[in-house]
């Protein structure tokens, strides 16, 4: 046993090993570890706890095996006992080592997650899971993503969730199985399924909704609404419902369905989201009575779908949108006239929709910079005074615009890098080479060569290079081959 | 007159409740001289139209209609007219159905139909194209005269296969146009106009045809609400029209239709150039001096005078069969165009002076302005506190600069979003994570309906039940 401990402690031989050397060492260690019975790993050595001897940041791999061994033997109780060790491990492990024992790590993670949820203390799990996720590789989608976002939703820790969601995903684990192979081969399983991905986007959208970041929420919902495939998932339909409502909250009209939405999904949306479409239509019409009717009619639907919160916010926004629209018609308007227009839809009772309440709403909008306007009272006496809204039409300060532009430029540059990387990946993929070959055959000869040598800029997606990414066409033609296989 | 007031009121009250228009004030024209402008079936049509829409003139109009109808062989129409007059003025001598005439005429019509059809059959037997064509034409004329427009249209259409000369096609098309205008079937009017236009013909024929074609086209465009095109067609109409097309339209009508459409659709400069200075159209306008006046008032920016004249003649136009449906829209367009034109030289105007210029109260004007701004016709904003309307200054340099910034930003953001979505999509496809339906099963999601009631409390209180819902499969 001591010999084993020595081996354990000697791995890795130095903290600055190259990847290949680490791989060599890790493979031999894993050989040893896999041969060692769990009871031995879980037992104490010379009266001392193995976990206290090992450092989770340095001896991550062994630490992981020991934790899992205890968990396997002791079940839930063991997890309770080693909770702090697991937390410590998750927060400090060395991802380079752990990657070699991916499956074991996943077992530990999932047990930990389940335990946290089952024992009603998900809040405690947030921090370690977040750290583990960020350490592991936040830009590559993993089984941890969906679990973590679910935890955040459960505990309403929207900020923590958003911190992870803000990191762009640039990679997904490759799970494509060959045709004919069973979906889940016996013994092993795919790291993630499409359900995980959809869940992640849906929950992500919901977290942004919780934070009222409608733009990001809409983006996430777009990902799921337009997710490629030959069928439509229930999650997509739920997402599309929210997508409509979020669109209303974002700029007062339903967002258009993304152009690349799969046909099956479009069919399902059309069939299953009629009430929402009607709601959006009423919202857009600007007709208070119609909207109120529709809202009352659909309150049950919203309750069933769990979208009541969003719908109520839509009703709230309706009035604000209408007030914003007044800006285009009037220079000045008395608050009384605004309140007379009867724009209140939520119907909370009390003074809602009255003169003073309307003034409060307008004031709030001015404070939040939703409209550029000022309020003035005609007299000092509050009872007789008439409040007038004066809409300004001087635009927002230039500085703000410029600053926004600048950050946009830097974002676009980083995005362009991603696009280039993606382009390279696609260019090297088997499908693309087959496609080029096929082209070469049909064109009768040397187009493969000419593609490679003739026009070096052809594949260079520089920003401003004129390739309109905002349009449909360029990548669509390249992707044709892929789309065919979907 | 006094004795007929009761039934008249009852009749028109009933019509009003049915949603049809009733012009209760007397129009400016004199019925007899107005109707003497027309010949043929349109005369009767117009009389009937007036009879059904104008209480002051109804009896007179219907009586005239009956008088005219007795000269023809249109029995169904005669019956209809008599029925109507019976409701309005039961004591009138014309209110009694002349059964003898009805029977005699119906018999004559029936025997004529038989005779012409028999003739046609023998022509067909002999296979002489020209005779067959004429046979069809006779039949068509007969049906037209006896009020059977559907069959008239059919007969005229059958002439088509037997036309041997361009002239024949021309005749046929003109007949069909006449029938179709009366039926309100403007689609085929249009197709036959283009058919005629495609025919080769001499300049003389061209000259003779042009007025009719212009007018027919104008009516078609008017009916479809394309006022700008209608105005153009009517304005192009040469004065040689005269009384040649009186079985459809009179020269006075051309002046009115053309004038109103032009007012509703043209800028002031265009009005001057294309209407007032148009020598051909001047001939028409002289027939309707008030229309000329209205147009020149509009041109000289005296909008209230112009609108006043139009208002005075509104009843006349409501009693016109072709114009009735469009009068309100035309007036509305003329009015809002007047407001826009009035506003051009100002950067801000007080509501009161504007109301004065358009002869309305400030309140109605404000409502109108709000509507126009909402529709985007008027680029202005209202200051309700100081009671004036301010032009929206869109051409300021500072605005342009920020507008460019804003647009750039929006475009860049759009680019970013689209690209991200595409990248995500490609990544998903590369990883093989597309949504896949159960093999062989329907592609619709399972249990989307009827499964949603598990513990959803608003936006904030979602529970485990919901979470689990998505972990199926």
PDB file of C-alpha atoms in Angstrom, chain A residues 228-346:
ATOM      1  CA  UNK A 228     -31.234  22.058 -36.989  1.00  0.00           C
ATOM      2  CA  UNK A 229     -32.821  18.671 -37.210  1.00  0.00           C
ATOM      3  CA  UNK A 230     -35.473  16.629 -38.918  1.00  0.00           C
ATOM      4  CA  UNK A 231     -37.955  16.729 -36.079  1.00  0.00           C
ATOM      5  CA  UNK A 232     -39.223  19.166 -33.527  1.00  0.00           C
ATOM      6  CA  UNK A 233     -38.691  18.777 -29.822  1.00  0.00           C
ATOM      7  CA  UNK A 234     -41.198  19.812 -27.178  1.00  0.00           C
ATOM      8  CA  UNK A 235     -38.528  22.073 -25.792  1.00  0.00           C
ATOM      9  CA  UNK A 236     -38.343  23.918 -29.066  1.00  0.00           C
ATOM     10  CA  UNK A 237     -42.054  24.570 -28.989  1.00  0.00           C
ATOM     11  CA  UNK A 238     -41.822  25.875 -25.421  1.00  0.00           C
ATOM     12  CA  UNK A 239     -38.910  28.009 -26.505  1.00  0.00           C
ATOM     13  CA  UNK A 240     -40.824  29.397 -29.447  1.00  0.00           C
ATOM     14  CA  UNK A 241     -43.657  30.471 -27.161  1.00  0.00           C
ATOM     15  CA  UNK A 242     -41.222  32.334 -25.004  1.00  0.00           C
ATOM     16  CA  UNK A 243     -39.496  33.639 -28.107  1.00  0.00           C
ATOM     17  CA  UNK A 244     -42.690  35.391 -29.185  1.00  0.00           C
ATOM     18  CA  UNK A 245     -43.219  36.974 -25.786  1.00  0.00           C
ATOM     19  CA  UNK A 246     -39.584  38.012 -25.440  1.00  0.00           C
ATOM     20  CA  UNK A 247     -39.776  39.609 -28.883  1.00  0.00           C
ATOM     21  CA  UNK A 248     -42.694  41.717 -27.676  1.00  0.00           C
ATOM     22  CA  UNK A 249     -40.743  42.769 -24.625  1.00  0.00           C
ATOM     23  CA  UNK A 250     -37.689  43.527 -26.689  1.00  0.00           C
ATOM     24  CA  UNK A 251     -39.091  45.819 -29.325  1.00  0.00           C
ATOM     25  CA  UNK A 252     -42.824  45.664 -29.315  1.00  0.00           C
ATOM     26  CA  UNK A 253     -43.308  43.208 -32.105  1.00  0.00           C
ATOM     27  CA  UNK A 254     -42.812  39.476 -32.458  1.00  0.00           C
ATOM     28  CA  UNK A 255     -39.396  38.537 -33.758  1.00  0.00           C
ATOM     29  CA  UNK A 256     -39.432  36.953 -37.157  1.00  0.00           C
ATOM     30  CA  UNK A 257     -38.918  33.237 -37.269  1.00  0.00           C
ATOM     31  CA  UNK A 258     -35.237  32.610 -38.051  1.00  0.00           C
ATOM     32  CA  UNK A 259     -34.767  31.816 -41.693  1.00  0.00           C
ATOM     33  CA  UNK A 260     -32.877  28.613 -41.032  1.00  0.00           C
ATOM     34  CA  UNK A 261     -35.581  27.048 -38.872  1.00  0.00           C
ATOM     35  CA  UNK A 262     -36.099  23.470 -39.914  1.00  0.00           C
ATOM     36  CA  UNK A 263     -39.268  22.642 -41.772  1.00  0.00           C
ATOM     37  CA  UNK A 264     -40.485  20.206 -39.135  1.00  0.00           C
ATOM     38  CA  UNK A 265     -40.073  22.850 -36.471  1.00  0.00           C
ATOM     39  CA  UNK A 266     -41.905  25.486 -38.492  1.00  0.00           C
ATOM     40  CA  UNK A 267     -44.813  23.101 -38.892  1.00  0.00           C
ATOM     41  CA  UNK A 268     -44.929  22.348 -35.206  1.00  0.00           C
ATOM     42  CA  UNK A 269     -44.718  26.018 -34.213  1.00  0.00           C
ATOM     43  CA  UNK A 270     -47.499  26.964 -36.570  1.00  0.00           C
ATOM     44  CA  UNK A 271     -49.739  24.262 -35.178  1.00  0.00           C
ATOM     45  CA  UNK A 272     -49.001  24.646 -31.497  1.00  0.00           C
ATOM     46  CA  UNK A 273     -48.449  28.328 -30.780  1.00  0.00           C
ATOM     47  CA  UNK A 274     -51.583  29.899 -32.223  1.00  0.00           C
ATOM     48  CA  UNK A 275     -52.679  31.617 -28.996  1.00  0.00           C
ATOM     49  CA  UNK A 276     -49.305  33.278 -28.725  1.00  0.00           C
ATOM     50  CA  UNK A 277     -49.441  34.524 -32.267  1.00  0.00           C
ATOM     51  CA  UNK A 278     -52.855  36.016 -31.591  1.00  0.00           C
ATOM     52  CA  UNK A 279     -51.536  37.658 -28.441  1.00  0.00           C
ATOM     53  CA  UNK A 280     -48.620  39.166 -30.336  1.00  0.00           C
ATOM     54  CA  UNK A 281     -50.906  40.388 -33.075  1.00  0.00           C
ATOM     55  CA  UNK A 282     -53.127  42.140 -30.567  1.00  0.00           C
ATOM     56  CA  UNK A 283     -50.071  43.655 -28.942  1.00  0.00           C
ATOM     57  CA  UNK A 284     -48.794  44.947 -32.240  1.00  0.00           C
ATOM     58  CA  UNK A 285     -52.137  46.437 -33.236  1.00  0.00           C
ATOM     59  CA  UNK A 286     -51.849  48.937 -30.400  1.00  0.00           C
ATOM     60  CA  UNK A 287     -55.541  48.542 -29.727  1.00  0.00           C
ATOM     61  CA  UNK A 288     -55.960  48.504 -25.966  1.00  0.00           C
ATOM     62  CA  UNK A 289     -59.374  46.899 -25.907  1.00  0.00           C
ATOM     63  CA  UNK A 290     -58.405  44.147 -28.267  1.00  0.00           C
ATOM     64  CA  UNK A 291     -55.226  43.462 -26.350  1.00  0.00           C
ATOM     65  CA  UNK A 292     -57.027  43.402 -23.049  1.00  0.00           C
ATOM     66  CA  UNK A 293     -59.563  40.950 -24.404  1.00  0.00           C
ATOM     67  CA  UNK A 294     -56.886  38.701 -25.809  1.00  0.00           C
ATOM     68  CA  UNK A 295     -54.922  38.806 -22.566  1.00  0.00           C
ATOM     69  CA  UNK A 296     -57.952  37.841 -20.523  1.00  0.00           C
ATOM     70  CA  UNK A 297     -58.776  35.076 -22.960  1.00  0.00           C
ATOM     71  CA  UNK A 298     -55.324  33.591 -22.832  1.00  0.00           C
ATOM     72  CA  UNK A 299     -54.547  33.831 -19.152  1.00  0.00           C
ATOM     73  CA  UNK A 300     -55.299  30.137 -18.735  1.00  0.00           C
ATOM     74  CA  UNK A 301     -53.017  29.205 -21.597  1.00  0.00           C
ATOM     75  CA  UNK A 302     -50.240  31.261 -20.091  1.00  0.00           C
ATOM     76  CA  UNK A 303     -50.755  29.708 -16.708  1.00  0.00           C
ATOM     77  CA  UNK A 304     -50.613  26.220 -18.166  1.00  0.00           C
ATOM     78  CA  UNK A 305     -47.458  26.971 -20.072  1.00  0.00           C
ATOM     79  CA  UNK A 306     -45.928  28.744 -17.127  1.00  0.00           C
ATOM     80  CA  UNK A 307     -45.528  31.921 -19.079  1.00  0.00           C
ATOM     81  CA  UNK A 308     -47.776  34.061 -16.916  1.00  0.00           C
ATOM     82  CA  UNK A 309     -44.836  36.047 -15.646  1.00  0.00           C
ATOM     83  CA  UNK A 310     -43.680  36.908 -19.125  1.00  0.00           C
ATOM     84  CA  UNK A 311     -47.178  37.676 -20.291  1.00  0.00           C
ATOM     85  CA  UNK A 312     -47.770  40.048 -17.405  1.00  0.00           C
ATOM     86  CA  UNK A 313     -44.567  41.817 -18.245  1.00  0.00           C
ATOM     87  CA  UNK A 314     -45.744  42.082 -21.839  1.00  0.00           C
ATOM     88  CA  UNK A 315     -48.921  43.765 -20.661  1.00  0.00           C
ATOM     89  CA  UNK A 316     -46.865  46.132 -18.607  1.00  0.00           C
ATOM     90  CA  UNK A 317     -44.613  46.909 -21.509  1.00  0.00           C
ATOM     91  CA  UNK A 318     -47.603  47.459 -23.771  1.00  0.00           C
ATOM     92  CA  UNK A 319     -48.393  50.715 -22.041  1.00  0.00           C
ATOM     93  CA  UNK A 320     -44.807  51.842 -22.122  1.00  0.00           C
ATOM     94  CA  UNK A 321     -44.517  51.052 -25.819  1.00  0.00           C
ATOM     95  CA  UNK A 322     -47.652  53.056 -26.488  1.00  0.00           C
ATOM     96  CA  UNK A 323     -46.240  55.987 -24.559  1.00  0.00           C
ATOM     97  CA  UNK A 324     -43.041  55.725 -26.550  1.00  0.00           C
ATOM     98  CA  UNK A 325     -45.124  55.772 -29.717  1.00  0.00           C
ATOM     99  CA  UNK A 326     -46.731  59.023 -28.568  1.00  0.00           C
ATOM    100  CA  UNK A 327     -43.315  60.606 -28.891  1.00  0.00           C
ATOM    101  CA  UNK A 328     -43.649  60.471 -32.654  1.00  0.00           C
ATOM    102  CA  UNK A 329     -46.949  62.306 -32.616  1.00  0.00           C
ATOM    103  CA  UNK A 330     -46.633  64.890 -29.905  1.00  0.00           C
ATOM    104  CA  UNK A 331     -44.170  67.456 -28.673  1.00  0.00           C
ATOM    105  CA  UNK A 332     -46.068  68.048 -25.475  1.00  0.00           C
ATOM    106  CA  UNK A 333     -48.922  66.163 -23.967  1.00  0.00           C
ATOM    107  CA  UNK A 334     -50.538  66.426 -20.588  1.00  0.00           C
ATOM    108  CA  UNK A 335     -50.314  63.405 -18.341  1.00  0.00           C
ATOM    109  CA  UNK A 336     -54.045  63.502 -17.991  1.00  0.00           C
ATOM    110  CA  UNK A 337     -54.492  62.878 -21.669  1.00  0.00           C
ATOM    111  CA  UNK A 338     -52.100  59.975 -21.574  1.00  0.00           C
ATOM    112  CA  UNK A 339     -54.014  58.423 -18.740  1.00  0.00           C
ATOM    113  CA  UNK A 340     -57.241  59.055 -20.634  1.00  0.00           C
ATOM    114  CA  UNK A 341     -55.958  56.981 -23.481  1.00  0.00           C
ATOM    115  CA  UNK A 342     -56.542  54.055 -21.183  1.00  0.00           C
ATOM    116  CA  UNK A 343     -53.481  52.024 -21.927  1.00  0.00           C
ATOM    117  CA  UNK A 344     -53.429  50.018 -18.718  1.00  0.00           C
ATOM    118  CA  UNK A 345     -53.890  46.332 -19.338  1.00  0.00           C
ATOM    119  CA  UNK A 346     -52.546  44.456 -16.331  1.00  0.00           C
TER     120      UNK A 346
END
